[in-house]
Amino acid sequence: MIESIYLLILLTCATGVLSGFLAGMFGIGGGIVVVPALYFLFQYFGASGQTATSMAVATSLMCIIPTSLSSLRSHYKLGNLDGLHLLRWSPALVLGALSGVLLLYQVDEWWLRFMFSLLVVFVALTLIFRTMTSGMGRTTDEASAWPAVRKVLIYPVVYGIACLSSMAGVGGGALGGPLLIAWGYSAHRAIGTAGGFGLLISAPAVALILISGETRVDAPALSYSLINFPAFFAIAVCSVMAAPFGAKIGKRLSSHLLGILLALLLLLIGIKMGLSLLAP
C-alpha cells in the first residue's frame, strides 16, 4: 500500500504543476485539468467509476482553495482583479456552490462526466466564436458601463456558474472568464477576476463535503469523505508554486492569443473526457 501511495503522490505532483501553471495563466482554477486526471488515477488505484468521479470532483474542489489564493495574489499584483464586484457577487457564488454539492450526491457519475465534457466544449466554442467575431482586447470600464438590467441579471447567472462548477469540480473561472469577457472585460481582467470565483466556490463546497460526505469502501488509501488527502497535498503544494509563473507568462501574451489558447485547451480536455463516455 505504501508503494501505491508514493506512486499516487508522484503522479499528482505532476498534475499539480500543470494545473497551477494553467490556473495562473488562464484563471481557470486548475480543476479543469485536475478532475480528468484524478478520475483516471483513482480508477487506476482501484476505485469504481462512480467513486472515482465523485472523489475527483471533491478533491479537485479542495485543491482549488490554495491554488486560487496564490493565483488571486498574483493577479492582484498585476492589476487584473476587480475586487469590488467580486465581493458583490460572493453571496450568489457561495449559494450556488452549496447547491451544486447537494446535487452532486444525487446525480449518476455518467451524467457528471457528460456534463463536465459538455461544459468545457461549450465554453471553448464560445470563446473561439467571440474571439473571431469581436476580439478580446476591450478595455471598457467593465461593470460601471453596464445597463441596470444587466447588473441585476448577472446574479442568477453567477449562481448558475457556481452550481455547475461545484458539481464539475472546477473553480468557476472556465465559465466566469467568458461571461466577464462577454460583459465587457478585457481578457486579462476577466481571467484575473474570474479566478476569484474559485475560492468563493470551492471553500463552502469543500466544507459541506467534509461535513456530509461518507468515505467509500473502494476509495484510495488515506481518503476521508470524498477527498483523497495525499492527492490534495501533492497537487496543492505543486500548483501553488507553479501558479505565479503561469500568471507572469499570461501577462506577456496578447488578449487575443490568450483567449485562443484557453479555448483550445478546454476543447482538448472536453473531447478527451467525452471520449471516455464511450468506453465500456
mmCIF file of N, CA and C in Angstrom, residues 57-190:
data_model
loop_
_atom_site.group_PDB
_atom_site.id
_atom_site.type_symbol
_atom_site.label_atom_id
_atom_site.label_comp_id
_atom_site.label_asym_id
_atom_site.label_seq_id
_atom_site.Cartn_x
_atom_site.Cartn_y
_atom_site.Cartn_z
ATOM 1 N N VAL A 57 -14.035 15.095 -8.330
ATOM 2 C CA VAL A 57 -14.692 16.395 -8.195
ATOM 3 C C VAL A 57 -14.392 17.004 -6.827
ATOM 4 N N ALA A 58 -14.585 16.225 -5.755
ATOM 5 C CA ALA A 58 -14.410 16.747 -4.401
ATOM 6 C C ALA A 58 -12.947 17.102 -4.113
ATOM 7 N N THR A 59 -12.023 16.234 -4.495
ATOM 8 C CA THR A 59 -10.606 16.508 -4.257
ATOM 9 C C THR A 59 -10.144 17.709 -5.063
ATOM 10 N N SER A 60 -10.644 17.817 -6.287
ATOM 11 C CA SER A 60 -10.316 18.976 -7.117
ATOM 12 C C SER A 60 -10.789 20.272 -6.474
ATOM 13 N N LEU A 61 -12.000 20.259 -5.916
ATOM 14 C CA LEU A 61 -12.520 21.463 -5.257
ATOM 15 C C LEU A 61 -11.623 21.878 -4.093
ATOM 16 N N MET A 62 -11.134 20.900 -3.336
ATOM 17 C CA MET A 62 -10.250 21.238 -2.212
ATOM 18 C C MET A 62 -8.902 21.769 -2.711
ATOM 19 N N CYS A 63 -8.414 21.218 -3.824
ATOM 20 C CA CYS A 63 -7.153 21.688 -4.400
ATOM 21 C C CYS A 63 -7.265 23.128 -4.891
ATOM 22 N N ILE A 64 -8.465 23.521 -5.287
ATOM 23 C CA ILE A 64 -8.664 24.854 -5.847
ATOM 24 C C ILE A 64 -8.458 25.941 -4.790
ATOM 25 N N ILE A 65 -8.682 25.631 -3.516
ATOM 26 C CA ILE A 65 -8.596 26.649 -2.466
ATOM 27 C C ILE A 65 -7.197 27.283 -2.404
ATOM 28 N N PRO A 66 -6.119 26.503 -2.189
ATOM 29 C CA PRO A 66 -4.793 27.145 -2.150
ATOM 30 C C PRO A 66 -4.352 27.683 -3.507
ATOM 31 N N THR A 67 -4.742 26.997 -4.584
ATOM 32 C CA THR A 67 -4.367 27.475 -5.915
ATOM 33 C C THR A 67 -4.993 28.825 -6.203
ATOM 34 N N SER A 68 -6.270 28.981 -5.831
ATOM 35 C CA SER A 68 -6.959 30.244 -6.058
ATOM 36 C C SER A 68 -6.332 31.377 -5.250
ATOM 37 N N LEU A 69 -5.953 31.088 -4.012
ATOM 38 C CA LEU A 69 -5.314 32.106 -3.188
ATOM 39 C C LEU A 69 -4.012 32.592 -3.818
ATOM 40 N N SER A 70 -3.215 31.646 -4.309
ATOM 41 C CA SER A 70 -1.953 32.000 -4.956
ATOM 42 C C SER A 70 -2.190 32.774 -6.242
ATOM 43 N N SER A 71 -3.157 32.295 -7.037
ATOM 44 C CA SER A 71 -3.464 32.954 -8.310
ATOM 45 C C SER A 71 -4.033 34.353 -8.078
ATOM 46 N N LEU A 72 -4.915 34.484 -7.086
ATOM 47 C CA LEU A 72 -5.504 35.793 -6.777
ATOM 48 C C LEU A 72 -4.427 36.793 -6.366
ATOM 49 N N ARG A 73 -3.503 36.326 -5.551
ATOM 50 C CA ARG A 73 -2.413 37.203 -5.105
ATOM 51 C C ARG A 73 -1.599 37.696 -6.300
ATOM 52 N N SER A 74 -1.329 36.798 -7.237
ATOM 53 C CA SER A 74 -0.544 37.175 -8.414
ATOM 54 C C SER A 74 -1.310 38.156 -9.293
ATOM 55 N N HIS A 75 -2.597 37.870 -9.541
ATOM 56 C CA HIS A 75 -3.391 38.741 -10.405
ATOM 57 C C HIS A 75 -3.649 40.099 -9.751
ATOM 58 N N TYR A 76 -3.747 40.129 -8.420
ATOM 59 C CA TYR A 76 -3.918 41.405 -7.727
ATOM 60 C C TYR A 76 -2.689 42.296 -7.933
ATOM 61 N N LYS A 77 -1.513 41.701 -7.821
ATOM 62 C CA LYS A 77 -0.276 42.462 -8.036
ATOM 63 C C LYS A 77 -0.167 42.961 -9.472
ATOM 64 N N LEU A 78 -0.714 42.182 -10.415
ATOM 65 C CA LEU A 78 -0.651 42.550 -11.824
ATOM 66 C C LEU A 78 -1.779 43.495 -12.232
ATOM 67 N N GLY A 79 -2.684 43.811 -11.305
ATOM 68 C CA GLY A 79 -3.781 44.725 -11.606
ATOM 69 C C GLY A 79 -4.906 44.111 -12.405
ATOM 70 N N ASN A 80 -5.069 42.803 -12.325
ATOM 71 C CA ASN A 80 -6.088 42.110 -13.120
ATOM 72 C C ASN A 80 -7.346 41.753 -12.326
ATOM 73 N N LEU A 81 -7.468 42.228 -11.095
ATOM 74 C CA LEU A 81 -8.553 41.778 -10.224
ATOM 75 C C LEU A 81 -9.541 42.907 -9.942
ATOM 76 N N ASP A 82 -10.825 42.647 -10.210
ATOM 77 C CA ASP A 82 -11.909 43.575 -9.874
ATOM 78 C C ASP A 82 -12.520 43.110 -8.558
ATOM 79 N N GLY A 83 -11.881 43.490 -7.451
ATOM 80 C CA GLY A 83 -12.286 43.002 -6.145
ATOM 81 C C GLY A 83 -13.650 43.491 -5.695
ATOM 82 N N LEU A 84 -14.042 44.696 -6.101
ATOM 83 C CA LEU A 84 -15.311 45.268 -5.668
ATOM 84 C C LEU A 84 -16.495 44.437 -6.148
ATOM 85 N N HIS A 85 -16.513 44.116 -7.438
ATOM 86 C CA HIS A 85 -17.637 43.349 -7.970
ATOM 87 C C HIS A 85 -17.563 41.876 -7.577
ATOM 88 N N LEU A 86 -16.356 41.387 -7.375
ATOM 89 C CA LEU A 86 -16.215 40.017 -6.879
ATOM 90 C C LEU A 86 -16.863 39.893 -5.504
ATOM 91 N N LEU A 87 -16.679 40.898 -4.664
ATOM 92 C CA LEU A 87 -17.292 40.900 -3.345
ATOM 93 C C LEU A 87 -18.819 40.965 -3.449
ATOM 94 N N ARG A 88 -19.336 41.747 -4.368
ATOM 95 C CA ARG A 88 -20.784 41.876 -4.529
ATOM 96 C C ARG A 88 -21.414 40.576 -5.013
ATOM 97 N N TRP A 89 -20.666 39.806 -5.809
ATOM 98 C CA TRP A 89 -21.213 38.555 -6.348
ATOM 99 C C TRP A 89 -21.016 37.380 -5.397
ATOM 100 N N SER A 90 -20.281 37.572 -4.304
ATOM 101 C CA SER A 90 -19.921 36.455 -3.424
ATOM 102 C C SER A 90 -21.126 35.704 -2.848
ATOM 103 N N PRO A 91 -22.237 36.356 -2.442
ATOM 104 C CA PRO A 91 -23.370 35.563 -1.942
ATOM 105 C C PRO A 91 -23.928 34.588 -2.973
ATOM 106 N N ALA A 92 -24.035 35.036 -4.222
ATOM 107 C CA ALA A 92 -24.544 34.155 -5.278
ATOM 108 C C ALA A 92 -23.575 33.008 -5.537
ATOM 109 N N LEU A 93 -22.282 33.284 -5.463
ATOM 110 C CA LEU A 93 -21.286 32.234 -5.686
ATOM 111 C C LEU A 93 -21.333 31.183 -4.577
ATOM 112 N N VAL A 94 -21.441 31.616 -3.340
ATOM 113 C CA VAL A 94 -21.471 30.679 -2.209
ATOM 114 C C VAL A 94 -22.733 29.816 -2.246
ATOM 115 N N LEU A 95 -23.881 30.435 -2.473
ATOM 116 C CA LEU A 95 -25.139 29.679 -2.529
ATOM 117 C C LEU A 95 -25.134 28.694 -3.693
ATOM 118 N N GLY A 96 -24.612 29.114 -4.817
ATOM 119 C CA GLY A 96 -24.532 28.216 -5.964
ATOM 120 C C GLY A 96 -23.623 27.032 -5.701
ATOM 121 N N ALA A 97 -22.502 27.279 -5.018
ATOM 122 C CA ALA A 97 -21.569 26.195 -4.696
ATOM 123 C C ALA A 97 -22.211 25.156 -3.789
ATOM 124 N N LEU A 98 -22.931 25.597 -2.774
ATOM 125 C CA LEU A 98 -23.594 24.668 -1.856
ATOM 126 C C LEU A 98 -24.689 23.883 -2.566
ATOM 127 N N SER A 99 -25.421 24.533 -3.455
ATOM 128 C CA SER A 99 -26.459 23.835 -4.226
ATOM 129 C C SER A 99 -25.851 22.760 -5.114
ATOM 130 N N GLY A 100 -24.698 23.060 -5.711
ATOM 131 C CA GLY A 100 -24.034 22.086 -6.579
ATOM 132 C C GLY A 100 -23.589 20.851 -5.841
ATOM 133 N N VAL A 101 -23.086 21.014 -4.606
ATOM 134 C CA VAL A 101 -22.665 19.862 -3.810
ATOM 135 C C VAL A 101 -23.859 18.966 -3.480
ATOM 136 N N LEU A 102 -24.970 19.566 -3.120
ATOM 137 C CA LEU A 102 -26.166 18.780 -2.814
ATOM 138 C C LEU A 102 -26.633 17.995 -4.036
ATOM 139 N N LEU A 103 -26.521 18.591 -5.211
ATOM 140 C CA LEU A 103 -26.901 17.892 -6.437
ATOM 141 C C LEU A 103 -25.897 16.799 -6.793
ATOM 142 N N LEU A 104 -24.628 17.011 -6.413
ATOM 143 C CA LEU A 104 -23.571 16.038 -6.714
ATOM 144 C C LEU A 104 -23.898 14.665 -6.149
ATOM 145 N N TYR A 105 -24.517 14.620 -4.966
ATOM 146 C CA TYR A 105 -24.846 13.352 -4.330
ATOM 147 C C TYR A 105 -26.012 12.643 -5.009
ATOM 148 N N GLN A 106 -26.744 13.356 -5.864
ATOM 149 C CA GLN A 106 -27.944 12.787 -6.465
ATOM 150 C C GLN A 106 -27.761 12.362 -7.922
ATOM 151 N N VAL A 107 -26.674 12.795 -8.558
ATOM 152 C CA VAL A 107 -26.507 12.598 -9.997
ATOM 153 C C VAL A 107 -25.590 11.411 -10.269
ATOM 154 N N ASP A 108 -25.939 10.589 -11.246
ATOM 155 C CA ASP A 108 -25.134 9.433 -11.646
ATOM 156 C C ASP A 108 -23.803 9.896 -12.234
ATOM 157 N N GLU A 109 -22.739 9.096 -12.041
ATOM 158 C CA GLU A 109 -21.408 9.503 -12.467
ATOM 159 C C GLU A 109 -21.294 9.672 -13.981
ATOM 160 N N TRP A 110 -22.049 8.894 -14.766
ATOM 161 C CA TRP A 110 -22.002 9.062 -16.223
ATOM 162 C C TRP A 110 -22.484 10.446 -16.608
ATOM 163 N N TRP A 111 -23.542 10.891 -15.947
ATOM 164 C CA TRP A 111 -24.077 12.213 -16.251
ATOM 165 C C TRP A 111 -23.142 13.315 -15.768
ATOM 166 N N LEU A 112 -22.420 13.073 -14.693
ATOM 167 C CA LEU A 112 -21.436 14.055 -14.244
ATOM 168 C C LEU A 112 -20.323 14.219 -15.272
ATOM 169 N N ARG A 113 -19.834 13.105 -15.794
ATOM 170 C CA ARG A 113 -18.786 13.181 -16.815
ATOM 171 C C ARG A 113 -19.308 13.825 -18.083
ATOM 172 N N PHE A 114 -20.537 13.471 -18.458
ATOM 173 C CA PHE A 114 -21.144 14.065 -19.643
ATOM 174 C C PHE A 114 -21.290 15.576 -19.467
ATOM 175 N N MET A 115 -21.765 16.007 -18.302
ATOM 176 C CA MET A 115 -21.939 17.424 -18.027
ATOM 177 C C MET A 115 -20.602 18.154 -18.074
ATOM 178 N N PHE A 116 -19.568 17.533 -17.504
ATOM 179 C CA PHE A 116 -18.250 18.157 -17.485
ATOM 180 C C PHE A 116 -17.715 18.350 -18.902
ATOM 181 N N SER A 117 -17.769 17.299 -19.715
ATOM 182 C CA SER A 117 -17.240 17.400 -21.068
ATOM 183 C C SER A 117 -18.043 18.384 -21.904
ATOM 184 N N LEU A 118 -19.374 18.378 -21.752
ATOM 185 C CA LEU A 118 -20.217 19.312 -22.495
ATOM 186 C C LEU A 118 -19.937 20.745 -22.068
ATOM 187 N N LEU A 119 -19.742 20.948 -20.783
ATOM 188 C CA LEU A 119 -19.487 22.280 -20.248
ATOM 189 C C LEU A 119 -18.213 22.883 -20.842
ATOM 190 N N VAL A 120 -17.117 22.131 -20.829
ATOM 191 C CA VAL A 120 -15.859 22.710 -21.295
ATOM 192 C C VAL A 120 -15.841 22.887 -22.814
ATOM 193 N N VAL A 121 -16.491 21.994 -23.552
ATOM 194 C CA VAL A 121 -16.562 22.168 -25.006
ATOM 195 C C VAL A 121 -17.394 23.399 -25.349
ATOM 196 N N PHE A 122 -18.492 23.594 -24.637
ATOM 197 C CA PHE A 122 -19.336 24.775 -24.869
ATOM 198 C C PHE A 122 -18.559 26.058 -24.600
ATOM 199 N N VAL A 123 -17.833 26.080 -23.494
ATOM 200 C CA VAL A 123 -17.043 27.263 -23.159
ATOM 201 C C VAL A 123 -15.975 27.516 -24.219
ATOM 202 N N ALA A 124 -15.316 26.452 -24.666
ATOM 203 C CA ALA A 124 -14.270 26.605 -25.680
ATOM 204 C C ALA A 124 -14.827 27.175 -26.977
ATOM 205 N N LEU A 125 -15.953 26.643 -27.427
ATOM 206 C CA LEU A 125 -16.546 27.125 -28.679
ATOM 207 C C LEU A 125 -17.031 28.565 -28.545
ATOM 208 N N THR A 126 -17.546 28.910 -27.377
ATOM 209 C CA THR A 126 -17.984 30.287 -27.138
ATOM 210 C C THR A 126 -16.808 31.251 -27.206
ATOM 211 N N LEU A 127 -15.702 30.857 -26.597
ATOM 212 C CA LEU A 127 -14.511 31.698 -26.622
ATOM 213 C C LEU A 127 -13.984 31.878 -28.048
ATOM 214 N N ILE A 128 -13.952 30.791 -28.807
ATOM 215 C CA ILE A 128 -13.476 30.871 -30.188
ATOM 216 C C ILE A 128 -14.361 31.795 -31.005
ATOM 217 N N PHE A 129 -15.671 31.660 -30.854
ATOM 218 C CA PHE A 129 -16.615 32.488 -31.598
ATOM 219 C C PHE A 129 -16.423 33.966 -31.275
ATOM 220 N N ARG A 130 -16.321 34.279 -29.986
ATOM 221 C CA ARG A 130 -16.190 35.679 -29.602
ATOM 222 C C ARG A 130 -14.850 36.266 -30.024
ATOM 223 N N THR A 131 -13.817 35.452 -29.984
ATOM 224 C CA THR A 131 -12.504 35.928 -30.396
ATOM 225 C C THR A 131 -12.481 36.246 -31.883
ATOM 226 N N MET A 132 -13.091 35.359 -32.677
ATOM 227 C CA MET A 132 -13.077 35.542 -34.125
ATOM 228 C C MET A 132 -13.992 36.678 -34.593
ATOM 229 N N THR A 133 -15.079 36.903 -33.857
ATOM 230 C CA THR A 133 -16.061 37.883 -34.331
ATOM 231 C C THR A 133 -15.878 39.282 -33.753
ATOM 232 N N SER A 134 -15.442 39.347 -32.498
ATOM 233 C CA SER A 134 -15.388 40.680 -31.887
ATOM 234 C C SER A 134 -14.059 40.983 -31.205
ATOM 235 N N GLY A 135 -13.146 40.030 -31.127
ATOM 236 C CA GLY A 135 -11.880 40.262 -30.444
ATOM 237 C C GLY A 135 -12.049 40.199 -28.940
ATOM 238 N N MET A 136 -10.922 40.188 -28.254
ATOM 239 C CA MET A 136 -10.971 40.034 -26.796
ATOM 240 C C MET A 136 -10.117 41.083 -26.098
ATOM 241 N N GLY A 137 -9.845 42.149 -26.754
ATOM 242 C CA GLY A 137 -8.938 43.124 -26.169
ATOM 243 C C GLY A 137 -9.620 44.378 -25.684
ATOM 244 N N ARG A 138 -10.894 44.321 -25.378
ATOM 245 C CA ARG A 138 -11.606 45.513 -24.960
ATOM 246 C C ARG A 138 -11.112 46.001 -23.606
ATOM 247 N N THR A 139 -11.148 47.299 -23.449
ATOM 248 C CA THR A 139 -10.677 47.893 -22.191
ATOM 249 C C THR A 139 -11.711 48.866 -21.644
ATOM 250 N N THR A 140 -12.987 48.621 -21.859
ATOM 251 C CA THR A 140 -14.035 49.483 -21.341
ATOM 252 C C THR A 140 -14.057 49.403 -19.823
ATOM 253 N N ASP A 141 -14.821 50.303 -19.215
ATOM 254 C CA ASP A 141 -14.864 50.355 -17.759
ATOM 255 C C ASP A 141 -15.760 49.264 -17.205
ATOM 256 N N GLU A 142 -15.652 48.089 -17.724
ATOM 257 C CA GLU A 142 -16.349 46.893 -17.288
ATOM 258 C C GLU A 142 -17.733 47.169 -16.715
ATOM 259 N N ALA A 143 -17.953 46.776 -15.456
ATOM 260 C CA ALA A 143 -19.295 46.773 -14.899
ATOM 261 C C ALA A 143 -19.904 48.162 -14.768
ATOM 262 N N SER A 144 -19.109 49.215 -14.653
ATOM 263 C CA SER A 144 -19.672 50.550 -14.490
ATOM 264 C C SER A 144 -20.444 50.988 -15.724
ATOM 265 N N ALA A 145 -20.147 50.368 -16.876
ATOM 266 C CA ALA A 145 -20.810 50.752 -18.109
ATOM 267 C C ALA A 145 -22.032 49.888 -18.406
ATOM 268 N N TRP A 146 -22.335 48.917 -17.550
ATOM 269 C CA TRP A 146 -23.448 48.016 -17.810
ATOM 270 C C TRP A 146 -24.787 48.707 -17.551
ATOM 271 N N PRO A 147 -25.806 48.413 -18.370
ATOM 272 C CA PRO A 147 -27.161 48.865 -18.033
ATOM 273 C C PRO A 147 -27.624 48.216 -16.739
ATOM 274 N N ALA A 148 -28.582 48.856 -16.073
ATOM 275 C CA ALA A 148 -29.042 48.368 -14.775
ATOM 276 C C ALA A 148 -29.550 46.940 -14.842
ATOM 277 N N VAL A 149 -30.272 46.591 -15.934
ATOM 278 C CA VAL A 149 -30.833 45.246 -16.033
ATOM 279 C C VAL A 149 -29.740 44.187 -16.086
ATOM 280 N N ARG A 150 -28.622 44.507 -16.734
ATOM 281 C CA ARG A 150 -27.526 43.538 -16.811
ATOM 282 C C ARG A 150 -26.853 43.367 -15.454
ATOM 283 N N LYS A 151 -26.797 44.441 -14.669
ATOM 284 C CA LYS A 151 -26.208 44.339 -13.341
ATOM 285 C C LYS A 151 -27.026 43.430 -12.436
ATOM 286 N N VAL A 152 -28.350 43.387 -12.662
ATOM 287 C CA VAL A 152 -29.215 42.510 -11.871
ATOM 288 C C VAL A 152 -29.162 41.077 -12.385
ATOM 289 N N LEU A 153 -29.180 40.922 -13.701
ATOM 290 C CA LEU A 153 -29.213 39.587 -14.299
ATOM 291 C C LEU A 153 -27.951 38.781 -14.018
ATOM 292 N N ILE A 154 -26.850 39.460 -13.745
ATOM 293 C CA ILE A 154 -25.611 38.707 -13.544
ATOM 294 C C ILE A 154 -25.655 37.859 -12.279
ATOM 295 N N TYR A 155 -26.487 38.213 -11.297
ATOM 296 C CA TYR A 155 -26.531 37.443 -10.056
ATOM 297 C C TYR A 155 -27.049 36.015 -10.270
ATOM 298 N N PRO A 156 -28.204 35.807 -10.942
ATOM 299 C CA PRO A 156 -28.612 34.424 -11.205
ATOM 300 C C PRO A 156 -27.656 33.683 -12.133
ATOM 301 N N VAL A 157 -27.006 34.414 -13.048
ATOM 302 C CA VAL A 157 -26.035 33.770 -13.945
ATOM 303 C C VAL A 157 -24.834 33.289 -13.146
ATOM 304 N N VAL A 158 -24.343 34.128 -12.243
ATOM 305 C CA VAL A 158 -23.212 33.756 -11.395
ATOM 306 C C VAL A 158 -23.582 32.588 -10.485
ATOM 307 N N TYR A 159 -24.823 32.602 -9.969
ATOM 308 C CA TYR A 159 -25.304 31.474 -9.152
ATOM 309 C C TYR A 159 -25.254 30.175 -9.960
ATOM 310 N N GLY A 160 -25.727 30.211 -11.200
ATOM 311 C CA GLY A 160 -25.708 29.024 -12.051
ATOM 312 C C GLY A 160 -24.306 28.551 -12.348
ATOM 313 N N ILE A 161 -23.391 29.487 -12.568
ATOM 314 C CA ILE A 161 -21.995 29.126 -12.805
ATOM 315 C C ILE A 161 -21.412 28.416 -11.587
ATOM 316 N N ALA A 162 -21.690 28.940 -10.396
ATOM 317 C CA ALA A 162 -21.175 28.327 -9.171
ATOM 318 C C ALA A 162 -21.754 26.934 -8.964
ATOM 319 N N CYS A 163 -23.036 26.762 -9.253
ATOM 320 C CA CYS A 163 -23.685 25.467 -9.089
ATOM 321 C C CYS A 163 -23.075 24.431 -10.031
ATOM 322 N N LEU A 164 -22.955 24.771 -11.308
ATOM 323 C CA LEU A 164 -22.361 23.858 -12.285
ATOM 324 C C LEU A 164 -20.896 23.572 -11.964
ATOM 325 N N SER A 165 -20.173 24.605 -11.546
ATOM 326 C CA SER A 165 -18.742 24.448 -11.282
ATOM 327 C C SER A 165 -18.482 23.532 -10.101
ATOM 328 N N SER A 166 -19.270 23.654 -9.028
ATOM 329 C CA SER A 166 -19.062 22.781 -7.872
ATOM 330 C C SER A 166 -19.439 21.344 -8.194
ATOM 331 N N MET A 167 -20.421 21.138 -9.069
ATOM 332 C CA MET A 167 -20.770 19.783 -9.500
ATOM 333 C C MET A 167 -19.688 19.180 -10.379
ATOM 334 N N ALA A 168 -18.994 20.031 -11.141
ATOM 335 C CA ALA A 168 -17.972 19.546 -12.069
ATOM 336 C C ALA A 168 -16.576 19.562 -11.464
ATOM 337 N N GLY A 169 -16.419 20.157 -10.266
ATOM 338 C CA GLY A 169 -15.117 20.188 -9.618
ATOM 339 C C GLY A 169 -14.176 21.230 -10.171
ATOM 340 N N VAL A 170 -14.713 22.283 -10.774
ATOM 341 C CA VAL A 170 -13.884 23.357 -11.314
ATOM 342 C C VAL A 170 -14.165 24.634 -10.531
ATOM 343 N N GLY A 171 -13.256 25.602 -10.658
ATOM 344 C CA GLY A 171 -13.331 26.778 -9.818
ATOM 345 C C GLY A 171 -14.251 27.878 -10.279
ATOM 346 N N GLY A 172 -14.815 27.768 -11.443
ATOM 347 C CA GLY A 172 -15.696 28.809 -11.931
ATOM 348 C C GLY A 172 -15.047 29.724 -12.950
ATOM 349 N N GLY A 173 -13.709 29.704 -13.014
ATOM 350 C CA GLY A 173 -13.027 30.553 -13.977
ATOM 351 C C GLY A 173 -13.297 30.160 -15.411
ATOM 352 N N ALA A 174 -13.500 28.851 -15.644
ATOM 353 C CA ALA A 174 -13.741 28.373 -17.011
ATOM 354 C C ALA A 174 -15.024 28.958 -17.581
ATOM 355 N N LEU A 175 -16.033 29.132 -16.737
ATOM 356 C CA LEU A 175 -17.284 29.743 -17.174
ATOM 357 C C LEU A 175 -17.314 31.240 -16.878
ATOM 358 N N GLY A 176 -16.715 31.634 -15.755
ATOM 359 C CA GLY A 176 -16.736 33.043 -15.379
ATOM 360 C C GLY A 176 -15.927 33.918 -16.312
ATOM 361 N N GLY A 177 -14.803 33.419 -16.803
ATOM 362 C CA GLY A 177 -13.975 34.192 -17.724
ATOM 363 C C GLY A 177 -14.728 34.609 -18.987
ATOM 364 N N PRO A 178 -15.301 33.645 -19.712
ATOM 365 C CA PRO A 178 -16.090 34.015 -20.894
ATOM 366 C C PRO A 178 -17.268 34.932 -20.570
ATOM 367 N N LEU A 179 -17.914 34.719 -19.402
ATOM 368 C CA LEU A 179 -19.020 35.588 -19.002
ATOM 369 C C LEU A 179 -18.553 37.034 -18.870
ATOM 370 N N LEU A 180 -17.441 37.249 -18.180
ATOM 371 C CA LEU A 180 -16.959 38.607 -17.966
ATOM 372 C C LEU A 180 -16.437 39.232 -19.250
ATOM 373 N N ILE A 181 -15.880 38.419 -20.127
ATOM 374 C CA ILE A 181 -15.461 38.924 -21.436
ATOM 375 C C ILE A 181 -16.681 39.399 -22.220
ATOM 376 N N ALA A 182 -17.758 38.601 -22.182
ATOM 377 C CA ALA A 182 -18.994 38.986 -22.864
ATOM 378 C C ALA A 182 -19.589 40.249 -22.256
ATOM 379 N N TRP A 183 -19.360 40.470 -20.969
ATOM 380 C CA TRP A 183 -19.907 41.641 -20.278
ATOM 381 C C TRP A 183 -19.072 42.900 -20.511
ATOM 382 N N GLY A 184 -17.897 42.742 -21.108
ATOM 383 C CA GLY A 184 -17.102 43.917 -21.434
ATOM 384 C C GLY A 184 -15.711 43.969 -20.843
ATOM 385 N N TYR A 185 -15.327 42.964 -20.073
ATOM 386 C CA TYR A 185 -13.980 42.946 -19.524
ATOM 387 C C TYR A 185 -12.957 42.610 -20.603
ATOM 388 N N SER A 186 -11.753 43.143 -20.455
ATOM 389 C CA SER A 186 -10.649 42.656 -21.276
ATOM 390 C C SER A 186 -10.310 41.235 -20.836
ATOM 391 N N ALA A 187 -9.594 40.504 -21.673
ATOM 392 C CA ALA A 187 -9.294 39.099 -21.362
ATOM 393 C C ALA A 187 -8.486 38.976 -20.075
ATOM 394 N N HIS A 188 -7.460 39.822 -19.897
ATOM 395 C CA HIS A 188 -6.638 39.724 -18.697
ATOM 396 C C HIS A 188 -7.446 40.049 -17.441
ATOM 397 N N ARG A 189 -8.267 41.092 -17.510
ATOM 398 C CA ARG A 189 -9.089 41.492 -16.371
ATOM 399 C C ARG A 189 -10.138 40.418 -16.054
ATOM 400 N N ALA A 190 -10.720 39.829 -17.104
ATOM 401 C CA ALA A 190 -11.722 38.779 -16.909
ATOM 402 C C ALA A 190 -11.106 37.548 -16.270
#
